[in-house]
Amino acid sequence: MQRERAKPLLGTIVSIRASFGDVAEADAAIAEAFAEIRHVHRLMSFHDPQSDVSRINREALFAPVFVGPATFEVLTWAQRLALASDGAFDVTAAGMAVKAGALPAPSSPFEPRPAASWRDIELIEEMSAVLIHKPLWIDLGGVAKGYAVDRAMAVLKARGAQGAVVNAGGDLAVQGPDVEPVWLRGPDSALIELGQGALASSGDEEADRRAPGVHLDMRNRRRTPSGRFVSVVADTCLVADALTKVVMIDGEAAGPLLESLGATAFLSEAQWPWRQLGMAA
Amino acid sequence: MRSRLILLPLASLLTAPPAAYATTYLTTEQAQTLMFPGAQLTPDFRVLTDAQAAAIRKDSGVDVLSKELKAWRASTGGWFILDRVVGKHEFITFALALEANGAVKDVEILDYRESYGDQVRGQAWRAQFLGKQHGAPVKLGQDIRNISGATLSSKHVTDGVRRLLSTWALVLAPHAA
């Protein structure tokens, strides 16, 4: 039998739909999955002063800041992607985002330096700690949702779900056996049928109007082309989520990177019909 | 993992989005059972006075749009409150479960309903898409339960929760006036 529940989390509405043998099993598993999401949110929230991210933004310039395994795992992966995308993906874009009004300034004794980038972040594996070498702020908003979705899905799987969909405001993961139709609501609508895997989208016009330049290329301070909308399909939502940012910035040039990560992107722009990039779907 | 893109030829149409999305996750009774298992819930509905509404607005910073307070007292202590918030394009019905001391126990979305003023989307319009795509025909509206790409903010719900916390403190709490 199938249960679907939704809660306000991660700044959006998160829905979980899962099939189990009975209601009690379903409710218990879904409750645990939501608890995972809450946990990730608390660790990686840009706004919560007690989160790992906020502590990094306050203290990591002065001494290594210890973070939990989840945050360290996400940061490790984010840095790998920064290297692979040549900085198109960069968690230190927070500084510019604050300046552009897309994020409120965190409470921090220092201001980020424009020249700082992901290269100034040092991850100390033996200590599960983060140290920064130039004043900078990080924001994991570009990956935390995807990661939370993956964690919730892992719980459902471990609890024996016979099929599930976790959707955090458009960042979603699907677990078999059914193929799920997903409505991509960009300026140009499209429908995707998704089997096992994850999908994330970027290019929200409304967000862009409120805070122009919210998708910023750190390397040259250029805004992404207006009217661009991207959906990325990958094996995990963390990867899909992060890659939407790269494709928003790099467009077609992101093809090889998408392929190397086993991901497919669907790109829509003002004058162009939908294009498919990366791995063949 | 594989995916298939089916393009909806909406660019050729003049107006905006297709069928408005609506989902009911839980009924009031289901939410009550989920949030207060084994407890007896007794309705204790109130109608807020102007003074109360003003005080709640001042305390929470959130406007009180309806003076109807749909609250149930739980036999195990605590409260179940049913509320509705209106976003730019959506109505969201949610339930807030409070502990006896007013702390948040849980929040569940019961119903999510989009609304578009110019919405006139019926069977005839949708019919043009049936059977037109490659592969199996997909029925719009009913079957599309998964959406990606539209803004979906929880701000109205979290504002609503904040307003209800003030409401508890000022109207429902044992020490309330």
Short mmCIF file of C-alpha atoms in Angstrom, two decimals:
data_model
loop_
_atom_site.label_atom_id
_atom_site.label_comp_id
_atom_site.label_asym_id
_atom_site.label_seq_id
_atom_site.Cartn_x
_atom_site.Cartn_y
_atom_site.Cartn_z
CA MET A 1 0.00 0.00 0.00
CA GLN A 2 1.12 3.52 -0.73
CA ARG A 3 1.49 6.43 1.66
CA GLU A 4 2.31 10.01 0.78
CA ARG A 5 3.21 12.71 3.26
CA ALA A 6 4.54 16.24 3.03
CA LYS A 7 6.25 18.62 5.42
CA PRO A 8 7.81 22.06 5.27
CA LEU A 9 11.57 21.45 5.38
CA LEU A 10 14.72 22.77 3.69
CA GLY A 11 12.87 25.99 2.88
CA THR A 12 10.46 24.13 0.63
CA ILE A 13 7.76 21.47 0.77
CA VAL A 14 9.23 17.98 0.93
CA SER A 15 6.98 15.10 -0.04
CA ILE A 16 7.64 11.42 0.46
CA ARG A 17 5.62 8.75 -1.26
CA ALA A 18 6.39 5.11 -0.50
CA SER A 19 4.88 1.67 -0.83
CA PHE A 20 5.06 -0.82 2.00
CA GLY A 21 3.32 -3.96 3.18
CA ASP A 22 1.22 -2.13 5.74
CA VAL A 23 0.42 1.35 7.06
CA ALA A 24 2.37 1.04 10.30
CA GLU A 25 5.53 0.04 8.44
CA ALA A 26 5.03 2.87 5.97
CA ASP A 27 4.43 5.54 8.60
CA ALA A 28 7.42 4.47 10.67
CA ALA A 29 9.74 4.46 7.66
CA ILE A 30 8.46 7.78 6.35
CA ALA A 31 8.86 9.35 9.80
CA GLU A 32 12.47 8.19 9.90
CA ALA A 33 13.08 9.49 6.38
CA PHE A 34 11.77 12.93 7.36
CA ALA A 35 13.98 12.85 10.46
CA GLU A 36 17.01 12.32 8.17
CA ILE A 37 16.02 15.37 6.17
CA ARG A 38 15.63 17.45 9.31
CA HIS A 39 19.07 16.29 10.42
CA VAL A 40 20.73 17.31 7.14
CA HIS A 41 18.90 20.64 7.25
CA ARG A 42 20.19 21.39 10.74
CA LEU A 43 23.76 20.60 9.80
CA MET A 44 23.88 22.49 6.52
CA SER A 45 21.50 25.39 6.93
CA PHE A 46 23.00 28.72 5.90
CA HIS A 47 20.59 30.57 8.21
CA ASP A 48 20.82 28.52 11.40
CA PRO A 49 23.70 29.94 13.50
CA GLN A 50 24.36 26.49 15.02
CA SER A 51 24.77 24.63 11.74
CA ASP A 52 28.14 23.32 10.57
CA VAL A 53 27.99 25.80 7.70
CA SER A 54 27.46 28.77 10.01
CA ARG A 55 30.28 27.68 12.28
CA ILE A 56 32.58 27.45 9.28
CA ASN A 57 31.51 30.90 8.16
CA ARG A 58 32.28 32.31 11.60
CA GLU A 59 35.35 30.41 12.76
CA ALA A 60 37.14 28.44 10.03
CA LEU A 61 39.42 31.35 9.18
CA PHE A 62 40.97 31.18 12.65
CA ALA A 63 41.13 27.45 13.40
CA PRO A 64 39.91 24.15 11.92
CA VAL A 65 36.20 23.70 12.50
CA PHE A 66 35.12 20.14 13.29
CA VAL A 67 32.10 19.00 11.31
CA GLY A 68 30.08 15.81 11.29
CA PRO A 69 30.58 13.06 8.70
CA ALA A 70 27.60 14.16 6.58
CA THR A 71 28.87 17.72 6.17
CA PHE A 72 32.40 16.48 5.53
CA GLU A 73 31.14 14.04 2.90
CA VAL A 74 29.17 16.75 1.11
CA LEU A 75 32.08 19.20 1.23
CA THR A 76 34.50 16.57 -0.06
CA TRP A 77 32.24 15.88 -2.98
CA ALA A 78 31.62 19.61 -3.60
CA GLN A 79 35.35 20.25 -3.79
CA ARG A 80 35.84 17.36 -6.22
CA LEU A 81 33.15 18.84 -8.42
CA ALA A 82 34.72 22.29 -8.18
CA LEU A 83 37.95 20.81 -9.49
CA ALA A 84 36.23 18.79 -12.21
CA SER A 85 34.11 21.74 -13.35
CA ASP A 86 37.05 24.13 -13.21
CA GLY A 87 35.27 26.24 -10.61
CA ALA A 88 31.89 26.48 -12.34
CA PHE A 89 30.59 24.81 -9.19
CA ASP A 90 31.92 26.65 -6.16
CA VAL A 91 30.43 26.63 -2.66
CA THR A 92 32.16 29.94 -1.91
CA ALA A 93 29.72 31.66 -4.26
CA ALA A 94 27.90 32.55 -1.04
CA GLY A 95 29.84 35.80 -0.84
CA MET A 96 28.59 36.99 -4.19
CA ALA A 97 25.10 35.69 -3.51
CA VAL A 98 24.92 37.77 -0.32
CA LYS A 99 26.11 40.82 -2.22
CA ALA A 100 23.47 40.19 -4.89
CA GLY A 101 20.80 40.00 -2.19
CA ALA A 102 20.05 36.35 -2.79
CA LEU A 103 21.16 35.39 0.72
CA PRO A 104 21.16 37.33 4.00
CA ALA A 105 24.63 38.07 5.37
CA PRO A 106 25.66 35.49 7.97
CA SER A 107 26.80 36.63 11.37
CA SER A 108 30.56 36.53 10.88
CA PRO A 109 33.55 38.51 12.11
CA PHE A 110 34.91 38.76 8.57
CA GLU A 111 33.77 39.76 5.12
CA PRO A 112 34.50 37.46 2.20
CA ARG A 113 37.29 38.51 -0.12
CA PRO A 114 36.24 38.64 -3.80
CA ALA A 115 39.40 36.78 -4.84
CA ALA A 116 38.67 33.85 -2.51
CA SER A 117 37.42 30.64 -4.06
CA TRP A 118 37.00 26.91 -3.44
CA ARG A 119 40.78 26.59 -3.68
CA ASP A 120 41.05 28.38 -0.34
CA ILE A 121 39.13 25.68 1.48
CA GLU A 122 41.19 22.97 3.15
CA LEU A 123 39.52 19.75 4.20
CA ILE A 124 41.43 17.92 6.94
CA GLU A 125 40.28 14.34 6.64
CA GLU A 126 41.95 12.94 9.78
CA MET A 127 40.13 15.52 11.85
CA SER A 128 36.89 15.76 9.85
CA ALA A 129 37.60 19.48 9.96
CA VAL A 130 37.49 22.48 7.66
CA LEU A 131 39.98 25.33 7.53
CA ILE A 132 39.83 28.31 5.19
CA HIS A 133 42.86 30.26 4.07
CA LYS A 134 41.17 33.45 2.93
CA PRO A 135 38.05 35.14 4.27
CA LEU A 136 35.16 33.47 2.50
CA TRP A 137 31.66 32.18 3.15
CA ILE A 138 30.30 28.87 2.01
CA ASP A 139 26.76 27.93 1.17
CA LEU A 140 25.75 24.33 0.65
CA GLY A 141 22.31 25.28 -0.61
CA GLY A 142 23.28 24.04 -4.05
CA VAL A 143 23.74 20.47 -2.85
CA ALA A 144 22.15 20.07 0.58
CA LYS A 145 18.67 19.44 -0.80
CA GLY A 146 19.93 16.75 -3.15
CA TYR A 147 21.93 15.14 -0.38
CA ALA A 148 18.95 15.19 1.99
CA VAL A 149 16.80 13.51 -0.64
CA ASP A 150 19.41 10.77 -1.09
CA ARG A 151 19.61 10.20 2.67
CA ALA A 152 15.83 9.98 2.98
CA MET A 153 15.69 7.54 0.08
CA ALA A 154 18.39 5.39 1.69
CA VAL A 155 16.25 5.12 4.82
CA LEU A 156 13.19 4.08 2.82
CA LYS A 157 15.22 1.48 0.95
CA ALA A 158 16.73 0.11 4.16
CA ARG A 159 13.25 -0.16 5.64
CA GLY A 160 12.15 -2.24 2.68
CA ALA A 161 10.12 0.19 0.58
CA GLN A 162 8.67 -1.47 -2.50
CA GLY A 163 8.88 1.78 -4.40
CA ALA A 164 9.35 5.42 -3.40
CA VAL A 165 9.60 9.01 -4.54
CA VAL A 166 11.18 11.71 -2.39
CA ASN A 167 10.68 15.24 -3.71
CA ALA A 168 12.22 18.29 -2.04
CA GLY A 169 10.71 21.19 -3.94
CA GLY A 170 11.71 19.79 -7.31
CA ASP A 171 14.87 17.90 -6.33
CA LEU A 172 13.69 14.34 -6.43
CA ALA A 173 14.74 10.72 -6.34
CA VAL A 174 12.82 7.71 -7.60
CA GLN A 175 13.16 4.12 -6.55
CA GLY A 176 11.61 1.40 -8.73
CA PRO A 177 9.69 -0.53 -9.93
CA ASP A 178 7.39 2.07 -11.48
CA VAL A 179 8.53 4.66 -13.96
CA GLU A 180 7.47 8.06 -12.70
CA PRO A 181 6.37 10.90 -14.99
CA VAL A 182 7.91 14.19 -13.91
CA TRP A 183 6.58 17.52 -15.10
CA LEU A 184 9.40 19.95 -15.76
CA ARG A 185 7.97 23.37 -15.19
CA GLY A 186 10.37 25.68 -16.90
CA PRO A 187 9.43 28.53 -19.23
CA ASP A 188 8.97 25.68 -21.71
CA SER A 189 7.21 22.68 -20.17
CA ALA A 190 8.30 19.12 -20.74
CA LEU A 191 7.65 15.69 -19.41
CA ILE A 192 10.29 13.21 -18.35
CA GLU A 193 9.77 9.61 -17.43
CA LEU A 194 12.16 8.61 -14.73
CA GLY A 195 12.98 5.11 -13.57
CA GLN A 196 15.50 4.52 -10.86
CA GLY A 197 17.55 7.67 -10.19
CA ALA A 198 17.29 11.33 -9.42
CA LEU A 199 16.42 14.63 -11.03
CA ALA A 200 16.94 18.27 -10.14
CA SER A 201 16.09 21.50 -11.95
CA SER A 202 17.39 25.05 -11.97
CA GLY A 203 16.49 28.20 -13.72
CA ASP A 204 13.62 29.45 -11.69
CA GLU A 205 12.54 32.71 -13.26
CA GLU A 206 10.90 33.97 -10.13
CA ALA A 207 14.04 33.48 -8.07
CA ASP A 208 16.04 35.24 -10.74
CA ARG A 209 13.72 38.23 -10.68
CA ARG A 210 13.96 38.54 -6.92
CA ALA A 211 17.71 38.20 -6.81
CA PRO A 212 19.30 38.65 -10.21
CA GLY A 213 22.54 36.81 -10.57
CA VAL A 214 21.66 34.10 -8.11
CA HIS A 215 23.37 31.74 -10.51
CA LEU A 216 26.75 33.34 -10.73
CA ASP A 217 29.89 32.21 -12.42
CA MET A 218 32.51 32.72 -9.75
CA ARG A 219 35.32 32.79 -12.25
CA ASN A 220 34.28 35.84 -14.21
CA ARG A 221 31.41 37.26 -12.14
CA ARG A 222 29.08 36.79 -15.10
CA ARG A 223 25.40 36.06 -14.65
CA THR A 224 23.92 33.03 -16.34
CA PRO A 225 21.94 33.71 -19.53
CA SER A 226 18.43 34.79 -18.75
CA GLY A 227 15.67 32.36 -19.68
CA ARG A 228 17.87 29.30 -19.30
CA PHE A 229 16.29 26.29 -17.61
CA VAL A 230 18.05 23.05 -16.79
CA SER A 231 17.02 19.64 -15.51
CA VAL A 232 19.66 17.06 -14.72
CA VAL A 233 19.10 13.34 -14.34
CA ALA A 234 21.74 11.37 -12.41
CA ASP A 235 22.09 8.34 -10.18
CA THR A 236 21.94 10.43 -7.03
CA CYS A 237 20.17 13.65 -6.19
CA LEU A 238 23.37 15.16 -4.78
CA VAL A 239 24.97 14.86 -8.21
CA ALA A 240 21.85 16.03 -10.07
CA ASP A 241 21.42 19.02 -7.77
CA ALA A 242 25.04 20.16 -8.03
CA LEU A 243 25.23 19.67 -11.79
CA THR A 244 22.23 21.91 -12.46
CA LYS A 245 24.44 24.79 -11.30
CA VAL A 246 27.25 23.80 -13.65
CA VAL A 247 24.95 23.44 -16.65
CA MET A 248 23.25 26.76 -15.84
CA ILE A 249 26.64 28.40 -16.06
CA ASP A 250 28.40 26.36 -18.75
CA GLY A 251 25.52 25.29 -20.95
CA GLU A 252 26.60 22.89 -23.68
CA ALA A 253 30.19 23.00 -22.52
CA ALA A 254 29.16 20.93 -19.51
CA GLY A 255 28.60 17.91 -21.79
CA PRO A 256 31.86 16.06 -21.07
CA LEU A 257 31.57 16.59 -17.32
CA LEU A 258 27.99 15.29 -17.35
CA GLU A 259 29.12 12.22 -19.24
CA SER A 260 31.98 11.56 -16.85
CA LEU A 261 29.50 11.57 -13.96
CA GLY A 262 26.93 9.43 -15.75
CA ALA A 263 24.46 12.30 -15.87
CA THR A 264 22.12 13.68 -18.52
CA ALA A 265 20.95 17.27 -18.75
CA PHE A 266 17.95 18.73 -20.53
CA LEU A 267 18.50 22.36 -21.36
CA SER A 268 15.91 24.84 -22.48
CA GLU A 269 16.60 28.43 -23.49
CA ALA A 270 14.65 31.38 -24.79
CA GLN A 271 15.16 30.80 -28.48
CA TRP A 272 16.26 27.19 -28.56
CA PRO A 273 14.30 23.96 -28.46
CA TRP A 274 15.11 21.48 -25.70
CA ARG A 275 18.62 20.06 -25.96
CA GLN A 276 20.00 16.95 -24.34
CA LEU A 277 23.56 16.91 -23.00
CA GLY A 278 25.83 14.35 -21.42
CA MET A 279 25.08 10.67 -21.16
CA ALA A 280 22.43 9.25 -23.48
CA ALA A 281 19.20 8.84 -21.54
CA MET B 1 18.10 4.93 -14.14
CA ARG B 2 16.93 5.89 -17.48
CA SER B 3 14.88 8.82 -18.52
CA ARG B 4 12.92 9.82 -21.55
CA LEU B 5 12.04 13.35 -22.49
CA ILE B 6 8.67 13.96 -24.01
CA LEU B 7 8.22 17.51 -25.15
CA LEU B 8 4.91 19.15 -24.51
CA PRO B 9 4.19 21.61 -27.31
CA LEU B 10 3.08 24.33 -24.97
CA ALA B 11 5.21 27.02 -26.53
CA SER B 12 2.76 27.03 -29.43
CA LEU B 13 -0.12 27.87 -27.13
CA LEU B 14 -0.82 31.39 -25.96
CA THR B 15 -1.70 30.87 -22.35
CA ALA B 16 0.19 29.75 -19.29
CA PRO B 17 0.47 26.49 -17.41
CA PRO B 18 -1.59 23.34 -17.90
CA ALA B 19 -3.74 21.73 -15.25
CA ALA B 20 -3.22 23.23 -11.82
CA TYR B 21 -1.60 20.81 -9.46
CA ALA B 22 -3.51 19.63 -6.40
CA THR B 23 -2.79 16.89 -3.89
CA THR B 24 -4.37 15.74 -0.69
CA TYR B 25 -1.88 14.00 1.55
CA LEU B 26 -3.98 13.46 4.65
CA THR B 27 -7.51 14.05 5.87
CA THR B 28 -7.96 15.85 9.18
CA GLU B 29 -8.74 12.54 10.90
CA GLN B 30 -5.69 10.83 9.43
CA ALA B 31 -3.47 13.68 10.56
CA GLN B 32 -4.93 13.55 14.05
CA THR B 33 -4.29 9.81 14.35
CA LEU B 34 -0.78 10.22 13.01
CA MET B 35 0.20 13.14 15.21
CA PHE B 36 -1.55 12.05 18.41
CA PRO B 37 -1.69 8.27 18.24
CA GLY B 38 -3.95 6.74 20.84
CA ALA B 39 -5.15 10.12 22.10
CA GLN B 40 -8.66 11.46 22.27
CA LEU B 41 -9.01 14.84 20.56
CA THR B 42 -11.75 17.19 21.73
CA PRO B 43 -12.68 20.17 19.58
CA ASP B 44 -12.11 23.50 21.30
CA PHE B 45 -12.67 25.92 18.43
CA ARG B 46 -12.35 29.63 19.09
CA VAL B 47 -13.13 32.82 17.30
CA LEU B 48 -10.40 35.37 17.89
CA THR B 49 -11.36 38.83 19.00
CA ASP B 50 -9.89 41.85 17.25
CA ALA B 51 -7.67 42.43 20.26
CA GLN B 52 -6.37 38.88 20.19
CA ALA B 53 -5.70 39.03 16.44
CA ALA B 54 -3.80 42.28 16.89
CA ALA B 55 -1.76 40.83 19.75
CA ILE B 56 -0.93 37.73 17.72
CA ARG B 57 0.08 39.86 14.78
CA LYS B 58 2.31 41.99 16.98
CA ASP B 59 3.91 39.01 18.71
CA SER B 60 4.56 36.87 15.63
CA GLY B 61 4.94 39.53 12.96
CA VAL B 62 2.47 37.57 10.85
CA ASP B 63 -0.96 38.82 9.80
CA VAL B 64 -4.04 37.00 11.03
CA LEU B 65 -6.19 36.48 7.97
CA SER B 66 -8.92 34.39 9.56
CA LYS B 67 -10.21 34.76 13.10
CA GLU B 68 -11.40 31.16 13.14
CA LEU B 69 -9.15 28.96 15.24
CA LYS B 70 -9.72 25.28 14.58
CA ALA B 71 -8.11 23.70 17.61
CA TRP B 72 -8.53 20.33 19.29
CA ARG B 73 -7.31 19.56 22.79
CA ALA B 74 -5.50 16.22 23.09
CA SER B 75 -6.28 13.94 26.02
CA THR B 76 -2.57 13.21 26.38
CA GLY B 77 -1.85 16.93 26.66
CA GLY B 78 -1.11 19.20 23.74
CA TRP B 79 -3.10 20.67 20.88
CA PHE B 80 -3.94 19.86 17.27
CA ILE B 81 -4.56 22.93 15.13
CA LEU B 82 -5.81 22.96 11.56
CA ASP B 83 -4.89 26.00 9.52
CA ARG B 84 -4.65 27.24 5.97
CA VAL B 85 -2.21 29.59 4.33
CA VAL B 86 -2.37 31.29 0.98
CA GLY B 87 0.75 31.73 -1.12
CA LYS B 88 1.11 33.57 -4.38
CA HIS B 89 -0.41 30.73 -6.37
CA GLU B 90 -1.32 28.14 -3.81
CA PHE B 91 -3.53 27.21 -0.88
CA ILE B 92 -1.93 24.96 1.69
CA THR B 93 -3.86 23.29 4.48
CA PHE B 94 -1.64 22.08 7.27
CA ALA B 95 -1.85 20.70 10.78
CA LEU B 96 0.29 21.77 13.71
CA ALA B 97 0.67 19.48 16.71
CA LEU B 98 1.78 21.17 19.92
CA GLU B 99 3.03 19.67 23.14
CA ALA B 100 1.30 20.65 26.36
CA ASN B 101 3.92 23.36 26.91
CA GLY B 102 3.32 24.89 23.50
CA ALA B 103 6.41 23.46 21.81
CA VAL B 104 6.09 22.21 18.25
CA LYS B 105 5.58 18.47 18.15
CA ASP B 106 5.02 18.06 14.43
CA VAL B 107 3.80 19.74 11.25
CA GLU B 108 2.04 17.91 8.43
CA ILE B 109 0.80 19.28 5.11
CA LEU B 110 -2.73 18.01 4.53
CA ASP B 111 -3.60 19.57 1.23
CA TYR B 112 -1.75 21.47 -1.44
CA ARG B 113 -3.71 23.22 -4.13
CA GLU B 114 -2.49 25.50 -6.83
CA SER B 115 -4.72 28.18 -8.23
CA TYR B 116 -4.49 30.18 -11.39
CA GLY B 117 -6.99 32.94 -11.92
CA ASP B 118 -7.25 32.32 -15.62
CA GLN B 119 -7.53 28.61 -15.22
CA VAL B 120 -9.81 26.99 -17.74
CA ARG B 121 -8.28 23.61 -18.33
CA GLY B 122 -10.62 20.81 -19.11
CA GLN B 123 -10.70 17.40 -20.70
CA ALA B 124 -10.82 18.77 -24.23
CA TRP B 125 -7.61 20.71 -23.83
CA ARG B 126 -5.81 17.80 -22.24
CA ALA B 127 -7.10 15.37 -24.87
CA GLN B 128 -4.78 16.81 -27.50
CA PHE B 129 -1.82 15.30 -25.68
CA LEU B 130 -3.16 11.83 -25.24
CA GLY B 131 -1.51 9.27 -27.44
CA LYS B 132 0.55 11.90 -29.22
CA GLN B 133 3.85 11.18 -27.58
CA HIS B 134 6.33 8.46 -28.42
CA GLY B 135 5.63 5.36 -26.45
CA ALA B 136 2.71 4.89 -24.09
CA PRO B 137 0.26 7.78 -23.86
CA VAL B 138 0.51 9.82 -20.71
CA LYS B 139 -2.53 11.32 -19.08
CA LEU B 140 -1.91 14.83 -17.82
CA GLY B 141 -3.19 16.33 -14.62
CA GLN B 142 -4.25 13.15 -12.90
CA ASP B 143 -1.10 11.13 -13.45
CA ILE B 144 1.58 13.76 -13.04
CA ARG B 145 2.29 13.70 -9.38
CA ASN B 146 5.89 14.75 -9.65
CA ILE B 147 6.92 18.29 -10.40
CA SER B 148 10.31 19.89 -10.79
CA GLY B 149 11.33 23.41 -11.67
CA ALA B 150 8.62 25.56 -10.14
CA THR B 151 9.24 27.66 -7.04
CA LEU B 152 7.95 25.94 -3.99
CA SER B 153 8.59 27.81 -0.78
CA SER B 154 7.63 26.73 2.70
CA LYS B 155 7.71 30.31 3.95
CA HIS B 156 3.94 30.71 4.21
CA VAL B 157 3.62 27.50 6.17
CA THR B 158 6.47 28.34 8.52
CA ASP B 159 5.02 31.85 8.97
CA GLY B 160 1.70 30.18 9.75
CA VAL B 161 3.36 27.99 12.35
CA ARG B 162 4.93 31.05 13.94
CA ARG B 163 1.55 32.79 14.02
CA LEU B 164 -0.02 29.71 15.66
CA LEU B 165 2.70 29.56 18.31
CA SER B 166 1.79 33.10 19.28
CA THR B 167 -1.86 32.12 19.16
CA TRP B 168 -1.22 29.29 21.59
CA ALA B 169 0.65 31.57 23.98
CA LEU B 170 -1.98 34.30 23.86
CA VAL B 171 -5.21 32.30 23.55
CA LEU B 172 -4.88 28.62 24.38
CA ALA B 173 -2.16 28.32 26.99
CA PRO B 174 -3.21 27.76 30.61
CA HIS B 175 -1.71 31.12 31.52
CA ALA B 176 -3.32 32.97 28.59
CA ALA B 177 -5.60 35.93 29.38
#
